[in-house]
Amino acid sequence: MGKGFYVSKLLAVVGILVAVAAVATIIALSVVYAQEKDKNGQTNGGSTTTTTTKPPVTSPTPSDKPWDQYRLPKSLMPHYYNLTLWPRLTPDPATKLYIFTGESFVEFECLEETNFILIHSNKLNYTDMANGQKAMLTVVSGADKAPAISSSGLQTETQYLILHLDGTLTKGAVYRLSTVFRGELADDLGGFYRSEYFQDGVKKVVATTQMQPTDARKAFPCFDEPAMKAYFNIILIHDLETTALSNGKELGKTELEVEGVRVQRTVFERTEKMSTYLLAFIVSDFTFIENTINDVAIRIFARKPAIDAGQGAYALNKTGPILNFFETYYNSSYPLPKSDQIALPDFNAGAMENWGLITYRETALLYDPAFSSNSNKERIATIIAHELAHMWFGNLVTLRWWNDLWLNEGFASYVEYLGADNAEPDWGLKDLIVLNDVHRVFAVDALASSHPLSSREDAIQKPAQISELFDAISYSKGASVLRMLSDFLTEPVFTKGLQTYLEEFKYGNAVYTDLWKHLQQAVGSSDVVLPDTVTNIMNTWVLQMGFPVVTVNTTTGTVSQQHFLLNPDSEVTTESEFNYTWIVPMKWMKAGVTQPPQWLTSKTETVDAMKTADPVLVNLNVVGYYRVNYNEENWDRLLNILNTSHSHIGSINRAQLVDDAFNLARAKIIPTVRALSTTQYLISEREYMPWQSAINNLDFFYLMFDRTEVYGPMQKYLQGQVSPLFKHFMDTTDNFQKVPAGHQDQYTQVNAFSLACRTGLRDCQTLATDLFQKWMNTSTNSIEPNLRSTVYCNAIAAGGAVEWDFAWKQFKAAAIASEADKLRYALSCTKEPWLLNRYLEYTLDVNMIRKQDATSTIVYIASNVVGQSLAWDFVRARWSYIFTEYGGGSFSFSNLINGVSERFSTEFELQQLKQFKLDNGEVGFGSGTLAIDQSIERSMGNIKWISENKNSVLEWFEKATAPPTSAPPPCPPPRRPVKLFPFYILFPYCSTFRSVVIHYLEELKMFSV
C-alpha cells in the first residue's frame, strides 16, 4: 500500500476555495492575453511567439537647398590640390585616440556664378582661420578680389563643409580655398585609417587609405565626385623610422622639427589629372623588393618578415608581364613612372586600384609555396591583373558617375583573365570565368529583386547607395556581358574600339554609351555582320535586369526565350522597355559539328537547321549570358552522350549542362530528377569544371536538406559518385601526398578529397584526422597547402576543444595571411555549439579577429549546419553594433546578410527575416539593403521548392542507392527433396511467380510418390 497524508475538512474547504480563485484568475489573465495577442498579430505556424510590427521609419523630407542634396552643384571645378598630412602613429596622450592633422588648399574655377561654396567633408574638425571661419578664400585670377566668407558650417547628413559668401564668385575666375583640419586615424578601414599588426611582440601601426567610393572626404576637404578630376601635390610628415608612399614618385625628403618632434617631410611628384577616389597615402615601416621594366619602377611593399621570407617575389615576377600585356592590349603605354603595390594587414576590399600605389589584402599579394595553395596563387595573379587593367580603364578614363560602375569593374573583371592567362599560359584561366563569374552571378540575377547593370544617374545619390553597387551584378555580370560582346564582335574589333575610346577620353570622364559608339565605329570598318547596332543589342543586356532562358525544340526547330526566374511565381515589379526580350547571340553545334552562329531577336523564331534528330548543343563555351533548355528528346540525346562518351562534349559545356539542368529544375522548367540524372556520369568524370559545377549545385541540396531525412540517402549517393575520383588520386598522387602537375587537376584533387570527406568516406576522414594529429604531435605541418583547408576543417569537425584550441593557436601565430585564412575558415567547422558561440564572440573583438575578417567569419560559421542558427541569432542581437562599428558603407554587408540567411527554407525562418528587416529599419542596412530583399525572395523560393521537390528527390536518391538487382537465374529442375520446405525457401531464385508455383506443385507430386 502506498503511503499518503491526511487533511482536516476545514483545510480541505479552504484549499478548494483557493483553487477556485486561482482558476478564475488564470481564466481572466488568459482572456487579457488573448486580447493583447489579437492586437499584436499571430505568427505563422501556430507558434506562441508574438510578433510586433514597428511603425514605418520616416525621414524628414530634405529641403531643396543645395547643401541638402547629395550631389555637388556644377558651379565649381577643381584644378589642383596642395595637401600636407601628418598621421600620428601613437595615440594622443589626452584623448587616447590616434589622429592626423592636415593643411590643404584647392584651386578651382567658377563655372557658374554662386554665392556659396560646397565641398565634401566627413568627420573632420576645422581650425578657425584668421577670418574666424573654417576656411579662407582668396582669388588667383579672373577677378579683382574674392568675396568674404560670411558663415561656415558642416552638414553631417550630406557630408559638406558649407561656406556662405557675402558676394558672388565670378564666372571664369580661379580661386583658392585653404583649410586646416584634424581627424581621427580610426581603425574603420575607410578614408585615412589605421592598420595594426605585431612583429616580434611589438605592436606596429600603419597609416593607410581606402578612398573608394566616397571616403576621400574623410581625409581632407575635397570635391569628392569622380568627374571632379584634378592634380594633387602631396606632402606627408611622418616619424623618422618610417617610409611614406603616395601616388606620385618621391621627389625628396627632409628632416625637421614640428611641434617639438623630429620628423621627416616627404614630397611627392604631382599626380596626373585624376579622381579623388584614386588617391592613396601610406606611412609604415614596411620594406620592399623592386624591379624595372620598360622604365617603369615596380615595387612590392609588405611587412619586413614577409619580404624577407620571399613572399613578394611571385607578385613582382608577374606584375611586369601583365603590365606589358595591357600596354599591348590597350595600345597605350603605362602613363606613370612607377607601379607600387603594397600588402596591408587590414584592408576591407580585396585590392584597390589607386593610381601608382595599389593596395591589397595580404592574401591577394603575398605568396609562399610552403603555405599558399594553388588557388591562393591564382587569386594573386588575377587580382594583380584586375588592378593593373584599371590603370587605363577606370583611372586614365573614368566613369562620370557611379551608376556606370559596372563598366569599370565589369571590364576589369573580364580582362583580368586575359592578363593572368598571359602571365600563366598553362593554367587555362580564361575558361574559369564561366564558373567564377557567369554561373556565380546567374544565381543573383535570376531573382525578381535583381537590378540592371546601369541605373539612372539620379537614382544613385547617397554614399550607401553607391556602396551597394559594388556587388556581383556590377563585377560578374558586367564581366560576362562584356565577354559576350567581345566574342560576337571578335577580339580584334573589340580591342580596336576600346583603344580609340581610351585615346579620346584619356584623363577625362565617359559614360558607357561612349564605348558603344567607338565599338560601332570599329564594326563599321570590319566585316562583322550584326543584326542591329551595338547600342541596341547591348541595351537589352545593360538596361534591363536578369537574363533569358533560350528553349530549343529540335522536333519543330522553334527557338524561344523568356525571362529566367529561379522562383517563377515571384512578381517582377521592375518594368522593362524591352519587355524582357534580349537580342541573343547563339553559337551552337549539331552532331558534334560547329554550325554557323544564329541570332534570336524576338520572343520566338524558327531555325530550320535546328530541326533535327541529331543532338544539338547551344551556347558553346558559354560565351552567351543565358541558360539553355531543350525538348525532352534532345535532353535524352545529350544525357546519353554524357553517360556513354562524355568527352565528345567539351568540359565547359559539360559544366554548363549540369548547371543549366539544376537551375532549370529550380525554376520548375524541367523535373528535378532530370537535373539529378546529369550527375550520374560523374562516376567517370576526371576534369575540374564539370565536377565543380555539380558541387556548386549540390551545395544547394545540402543547404535545403542537411536538416531533413533526405540527407542520408543523398550522402550515400554522392559518396558512391566521388569514390572513384578519390581512389584515382589515391593511386596517382601517393595517397594525396603529391600534387598533380596540371593547374585544374590540382583543383580536382582538392574536390575529390573534400567531397569524399564531406560524404563520410571513412578512408578520407581517417586520412584527414591522421594528418592533423601528426601536426599536433610533431609540430611539423606536412599537409600539402592545397589540401589544408579541407584537412583542417574535417579534423576540427571530428574533434573537440583540443583540436579547436590547437588550430586557434596556429591561427594567431600564422606567418602568412593565406595560412591564417585557411585556419580561420576551418575553425568554423566544429560541431560543438559552445565553441561556435565563443568564436562568434571573437568576431567582434579586434584583438581576436581583424575587422576586415569579421563578417566573412560569421558567414563561415553560418555555413556550418550546427552554426547557422547561432550565427543568425548573433547577427540579429548585435546588428546595431555591427552596423555602427563595421561601417554601413562596407562592401561586405550584403555578403553577411546573404550568408547568414542562405539556408533559410521554413516559414519560421522567413518570418524571422522579415521581422529583422522591420526591427532594424531605423538602424539601416547600408550596402546590404538590397541583400535583405534578395534574401527574403530567396527564402520564399526555397520554401516552395522544398514543398514541391522533397519527396521526389528523396525517392530518386533512395532508388539510386538501392542494391543493384540482377536478372534472376532460371529455376532449377525439379529434384527429390530431402523433406518438404515452403516453396519460397526451396526455390528462392525462381524468376516468376508462375515458375515458383509449377515447381512447388511438382515437389508435392514427387513427395506423394
PDB file of N, CA and C in Angstrom, residues 190-245:
ATOM      1  N   GLY A 190      38.231  52.868 -43.644  1.00  0.00           N
ATOM      2  CA  GLY A 190      37.785  53.808 -44.664  1.00  0.00           C
ATOM      3  C   GLY A 190      38.443  55.155 -44.531  1.00  0.00           C
ATOM      4  N   GLY A 191      38.671  55.846 -45.658  1.00  0.00           N
ATOM      5  CA  GLY A 191      39.347  57.136 -45.627  1.00  0.00           C
ATOM      6  C   GLY A 191      40.808  56.970 -45.253  1.00  0.00           C
ATOM      7  N   PHE A 192      41.304  57.865 -44.403  1.00  0.00           N
ATOM      8  CA  PHE A 192      42.662  57.753 -43.847  1.00  0.00           C
ATOM      9  C   PHE A 192      42.510  56.981 -42.542  1.00  0.00           C
ATOM     10  N   TYR A 193      42.995  55.742 -42.492  1.00  0.00           N
ATOM     11  CA  TYR A 193      42.700  54.891 -41.338  1.00  0.00           C
ATOM     12  C   TYR A 193      43.954  54.183 -40.832  1.00  0.00           C
ATOM     13  N   ARG A 194      43.776  53.476 -39.733  1.00  0.00           N
ATOM     14  CA  ARG A 194      44.884  52.833 -39.027  1.00  0.00           C
ATOM     15  C   ARG A 194      44.801  51.320 -39.167  1.00  0.00           C
ATOM     16  N   SER A 195      45.934  50.711 -39.498  1.00  0.00           N
ATOM     17  CA  SER A 195      46.059  49.258 -39.515  1.00  0.00           C
ATOM     18  C   SER A 195      47.134  48.869 -38.508  1.00  0.00           C
ATOM     19  N   GLU A 196      46.928  47.769 -37.817  1.00  0.00           N
ATOM     20  CA  GLU A 196      47.871  47.358 -36.776  1.00  0.00           C
ATOM     21  C   GLU A 196      48.300  45.906 -36.974  1.00  0.00           C
ATOM     22  N   TYR A 197      49.502  45.607 -36.539  1.00  0.00           N
ATOM     23  CA  TYR A 197      49.979  44.227 -36.521  1.00  0.00           C
ATOM     24  C   TYR A 197      51.088  44.126 -35.488  1.00  0.00           C
ATOM     25  N   PHE A 198      51.451  42.900 -35.156  1.00  0.00           N
ATOM     26  CA  PHE A 198      52.527  42.673 -34.190  1.00  0.00           C
ATOM     27  C   PHE A 198      53.714  42.037 -34.889  1.00  0.00           C
ATOM     28  N   GLN A 199      54.895  42.519 -34.534  1.00  0.00           N
ATOM     29  CA  GLN A 199      56.138  41.976 -35.065  1.00  0.00           C
ATOM     30  C   GLN A 199      57.104  41.790 -33.909  1.00  0.00           C
ATOM     31  N   ASP A 200      57.478  40.555 -33.684  1.00  0.00           N
ATOM     32  CA  ASP A 200      58.348  40.220 -32.552  1.00  0.00           C
ATOM     33  C   ASP A 200      57.760  40.726 -31.232  1.00  0.00           C
ATOM     34  N   GLY A 201      56.451  40.618 -31.113  1.00  0.00           N
ATOM     35  CA  GLY A 201      55.776  41.009 -29.888  1.00  0.00           C
ATOM     36  C   GLY A 201      55.532  42.494 -29.722  1.00  0.00           C
ATOM     37  N   VAL A 202      55.929  43.282 -30.716  1.00  0.00           N
ATOM     38  CA  VAL A 202      55.772  44.739 -30.639  1.00  0.00           C
ATOM     39  C   VAL A 202      54.656  45.172 -31.591  1.00  0.00           C
ATOM     40  N   LYS A 203      53.735  46.003 -31.068  1.00  0.00           N
ATOM     41  CA  LYS A 203      52.653  46.473 -31.931  1.00  0.00           C
ATOM     42  C   LYS A 203      53.170  47.519 -32.899  1.00  0.00           C
ATOM     43  N   LYS A 204      52.824  47.333 -34.175  1.00  0.00           N
ATOM     44  CA  LYS A 204      53.187  48.270 -35.219  1.00  0.00           C
ATOM     45  C   LYS A 204      51.909  48.907 -35.762  1.00  0.00           C
ATOM     46  N   VAL A 205      52.005  50.158 -36.148  1.00  0.00           N
ATOM     47  CA  VAL A 205      50.852  50.890 -36.680  1.00  0.00           C
ATOM     48  C   VAL A 205      51.178  51.415 -38.067  1.00  0.00           C
ATOM     49  N   VAL A 206      50.218  51.244 -38.966  1.00  0.00           N
ATOM     50  CA  VAL A 206      50.327  51.733 -40.342  1.00  0.00           C
ATOM     51  C   VAL A 206      49.206  52.750 -40.564  1.00  0.00           C
ATOM     52  N   ALA A 207      49.535  53.878 -41.153  1.00  0.00           N
ATOM     53  CA  ALA A 207      48.516  54.832 -41.598  1.00  0.00           C
ATOM     54  C   ALA A 207      48.316  54.612 -43.090  1.00  0.00           C
ATOM     55  N   THR A 208      47.092  54.284 -43.492  1.00  0.00           N
ATOM     56  CA  THR A 208      46.838  53.950 -44.888  1.00  0.00           C
ATOM     57  C   THR A 208      45.475  54.473 -45.308  1.00  0.00           C
ATOM     58  N   THR A 209      45.102  54.228 -46.558  1.00  0.00           N
ATOM     59  CA  THR A 209      43.873  54.829 -47.084  1.00  0.00           C
ATOM     60  C   THR A 209      43.034  53.831 -47.868  1.00  0.00           C
ATOM     61  N   GLN A 210      41.742  54.100 -47.895  1.00  0.00           N
ATOM     62  CA  GLN A 210      40.799  53.491 -48.833  1.00  0.00           C
ATOM     63  C   GLN A 210      39.748  54.543 -49.130  1.00  0.00           C
ATOM     64  N   MET A 211      39.870  55.181 -50.284  1.00  0.00           N
ATOM     65  CA  MET A 211      39.017  56.314 -50.629  1.00  0.00           C
ATOM     66  C   MET A 211      37.744  55.904 -51.369  1.00  0.00           C
ATOM     67  N   GLN A 212      37.821  54.871 -52.171  1.00  0.00           N
ATOM     68  CA  GLN A 212      36.655  54.490 -52.965  1.00  0.00           C
ATOM     69  C   GLN A 212      35.552  53.900 -52.084  1.00  0.00           C
ATOM     70  N   PRO A 213      34.301  54.313 -52.301  1.00  0.00           N
ATOM     71  CA  PRO A 213      33.907  55.296 -53.311  1.00  0.00           C
ATOM     72  C   PRO A 213      33.832  56.733 -52.791  1.00  0.00           C
ATOM     73  N   THR A 214      33.519  56.931 -51.493  1.00  0.00           N
ATOM     74  CA  THR A 214      33.225  58.303 -51.040  1.00  0.00           C
ATOM     75  C   THR A 214      33.924  58.644 -49.729  1.00  0.00           C
ATOM     76  N   ASP A 215      35.156  58.178 -49.558  1.00  0.00           N
ATOM     77  CA  ASP A 215      35.833  58.425 -48.284  1.00  0.00           C
ATOM     78  C   ASP A 215      37.068  59.304 -48.396  1.00  0.00           C
ATOM     79  N   ALA A 216      37.359  59.864 -49.569  1.00  0.00           N
ATOM     80  CA  ALA A 216      38.434  60.858 -49.620  1.00  0.00           C
ATOM     81  C   ALA A 216      38.064  62.040 -48.739  1.00  0.00           C
ATOM     82  N   ARG A 217      36.799  62.339 -48.623  1.00  0.00           N
ATOM     83  CA  ARG A 217      36.304  63.452 -47.802  1.00  0.00           C
ATOM     84  C   ARG A 217      36.545  63.221 -46.309  1.00  0.00           C
ATOM     85  N   LYS A 218      36.894  61.986 -45.910  1.00  0.00           N
ATOM     86  CA  LYS A 218      37.280  61.732 -44.522  1.00  0.00           C
ATOM     87  C   LYS A 218      38.737  62.075 -44.273  1.00  0.00           C
ATOM     88  N   ALA A 219      39.517  62.265 -45.351  1.00  0.00           N
ATOM     89  CA  ALA A 219      40.944  62.553 -45.216  1.00  0.00           C
ATOM     90  C   ALA A 219      41.252  64.031 -45.376  1.00  0.00           C
ATOM     91  N   PHE A 220      40.488  64.710 -46.213  1.00  0.00           N
ATOM     92  CA  PHE A 220      40.690  66.149 -46.420  1.00  0.00           C
ATOM     93  C   PHE A 220      39.463  66.692 -47.152  1.00  0.00           C
ATOM     94  N   PRO A 221      39.184  67.993 -47.035  1.00  0.00           N
ATOM     95  CA  PRO A 221      38.040  68.560 -47.747  1.00  0.00           C
ATOM     96  C   PRO A 221      38.307  68.558 -49.251  1.00  0.00           C
ATOM     97  N   CYS A 222      37.359  68.021 -50.030  1.00  0.00           N
ATOM     98  CA  CYS A 222      37.595  67.876 -51.466  1.00  0.00           C
ATOM     99  C   CYS A 222      36.276  67.786 -52.216  1.00  0.00           C
ATOM    100  N   PHE A 223      36.332  67.996 -53.494  1.00  0.00           N
ATOM    101  CA  PHE A 223      35.184  67.798 -54.376  1.00  0.00           C
ATOM    102  C   PHE A 223      35.179  66.304 -54.748  1.00  0.00           C
ATOM    103  N   ASP A 224      34.474  65.527 -53.946  1.00  0.00           N
ATOM    104  CA  ASP A 224      34.654  64.073 -53.929  1.00  0.00           C
ATOM    105  C   ASP A 224      33.668  63.364 -54.867  1.00  0.00           C
ATOM    106  N   GLU A 225      33.758  63.698 -56.138  1.00  0.00           N
ATOM    107  CA  GLU A 225      32.976  63.021 -57.166  1.00  0.00           C
ATOM    108  C   GLU A 225      33.910  62.645 -58.306  1.00  0.00           C
ATOM    109  N   PRO A 226      33.672  61.492 -58.970  1.00  0.00           N
ATOM    110  CA  PRO A 226      34.656  61.013 -59.961  1.00  0.00           C
ATOM    111  C   PRO A 226      34.886  61.959 -61.137  1.00  0.00           C
ATOM    112  N   ALA A 227      33.884  62.763 -61.484  1.00  0.00           N
ATOM    113  CA  ALA A 227      34.058  63.686 -62.612  1.00  0.00           C
ATOM    114  C   ALA A 227      34.846  64.932 -62.220  1.00  0.00           C
ATOM    115  N   MET A 228      35.069  65.146 -60.920  1.00  0.00           N
ATOM    116  CA  MET A 228      35.810  66.324 -60.450  1.00  0.00           C
ATOM    117  C   MET A 228      37.304  66.016 -60.427  1.00  0.00           C
ATOM    118  N   LYS A 229      37.858  65.706 -61.579  1.00  0.00           N
ATOM    119  CA  LYS A 229      39.271  65.344 -61.653  1.00  0.00           C
ATOM    120  C   LYS A 229      40.160  66.558 -61.436  1.00  0.00           C
ATOM    121  N   ALA A 230      41.338  66.307 -60.837  1.00  0.00           N
ATOM    122  CA  ALA A 230      42.281  67.394 -60.567  1.00  0.00           C
ATOM    123  C   ALA A 230      43.680  66.800 -60.421  1.00  0.00           C
ATOM    124  N   TYR A 231      44.666  67.672 -60.295  1.00  0.00           N
ATOM    125  CA  TYR A 231      46.033  67.269 -59.977  1.00  0.00           C
ATOM    126  C   TYR A 231      46.213  67.382 -58.464  1.00  0.00           C
ATOM    127  N   PHE A 232      47.126  66.541 -57.912  1.00  0.00           N
ATOM    128  CA  PHE A 232      47.339  66.541 -56.464  1.00  0.00           C
ATOM    129  C   PHE A 232      48.828  66.623 -56.155  1.00  0.00           C
ATOM    130  N   ASN A 233      49.186  67.605 -55.316  1.00  0.00           N
ATOM    131  CA  ASN A 233      50.543  67.719 -54.783  1.00  0.00           C
ATOM    132  C   ASN A 233      50.497  67.280 -53.328  1.00  0.00           C
ATOM    133  N   ILE A 234      51.123  66.147 -53.037  1.00  0.00           N
ATOM    134  CA  ILE A 234      51.016  65.529 -51.709  1.00  0.00           C
ATOM    135  C   ILE A 234      52.335  65.676 -50.956  1.00  0.00           C
ATOM    136  N   ILE A 235      52.229  66.070 -49.682  1.00  0.00           N
ATOM    137  CA  ILE A 235      53.367  66.085 -48.749  1.00  0.00           C
ATOM    138  C   ILE A 235      52.938  65.320 -47.509  1.00  0.00           C
ATOM    139  N   LEU A 236      53.776  64.388 -47.061  1.00  0.00           N
ATOM    140  CA  LEU A 236      53.491  63.637 -45.845  1.00  0.00           C
ATOM    141  C   LEU A 236      54.572  63.906 -44.804  1.00  0.00           C
ATOM    142  N   ILE A 237      54.145  64.207 -43.584  1.00  0.00           N
ATOM    143  CA  ILE A 237      55.047  64.342 -42.442  1.00  0.00           C
ATOM    144  C   ILE A 237      54.911  63.061 -41.628  1.00  0.00           C
ATOM    145  N   HIS A 238      56.056  62.469 -41.252  1.00  0.00           N
ATOM    146  CA  HIS A 238      55.953  61.147 -40.621  1.00  0.00           C
ATOM    147  C   HIS A 238      57.176  60.892 -39.750  1.00  0.00           C
ATOM    148  N   ASP A 239      57.072  59.870 -38.910  1.00  0.00           N
ATOM    149  CA  ASP A 239      58.139  59.523 -37.972  1.00  0.00           C
ATOM    150  C   ASP A 239      59.425  59.163 -38.724  1.00  0.00           C
ATOM    151  N   LEU A 240      60.546  59.383 -38.061  1.00  0.00           N
ATOM    152  CA  LEU A 240      61.842  59.207 -38.708  1.00  0.00           C
ATOM    153  C   LEU A 240      62.062  57.779 -39.204  1.00  0.00           C
ATOM    154  N   GLU A 241      61.607  56.806 -38.467  1.00  0.00           N
ATOM    155  CA  GLU A 241      61.909  55.412 -38.820  1.00  0.00           C
ATOM    156  C   GLU A 241      60.908  54.825 -39.811  1.00  0.00           C
ATOM    157  N   THR A 242      60.042  55.646 -40.366  1.00  0.00           N
ATOM    158  CA  THR A 242      59.011  55.149 -41.267  1.00  0.00           C
ATOM    159  C   THR A 242      59.238  55.613 -42.705  1.00  0.00           C
ATOM    160  N   THR A 243      58.506  54.988 -43.614  1.00  0.00           N
ATOM    161  CA  THR A 243      58.548  55.320 -45.040  1.00  0.00           C
ATOM    162  C   THR A 243      57.181  55.842 -45.460  1.00  0.00           C
ATOM    163  N   ALA A 244      57.174  56.872 -46.285  1.00  0.00           N
ATOM    164  CA  ALA A 244      55.922  57.439 -46.791  1.00  0.00           C
ATOM    165  C   ALA A 244      55.786  57.125 -48.276  1.00  0.00           C
ATOM    166  N   LEU A 245      54.566  56.789 -48.682  1.00  0.00           N
ATOM    167  CA  LEU A 245      54.256  56.495 -50.077  1.00  0.00           C
ATOM    168  C   LEU A 245      53.011  57.261 -50.489  1.00  0.00           C
TER     169      LEU A 245
END
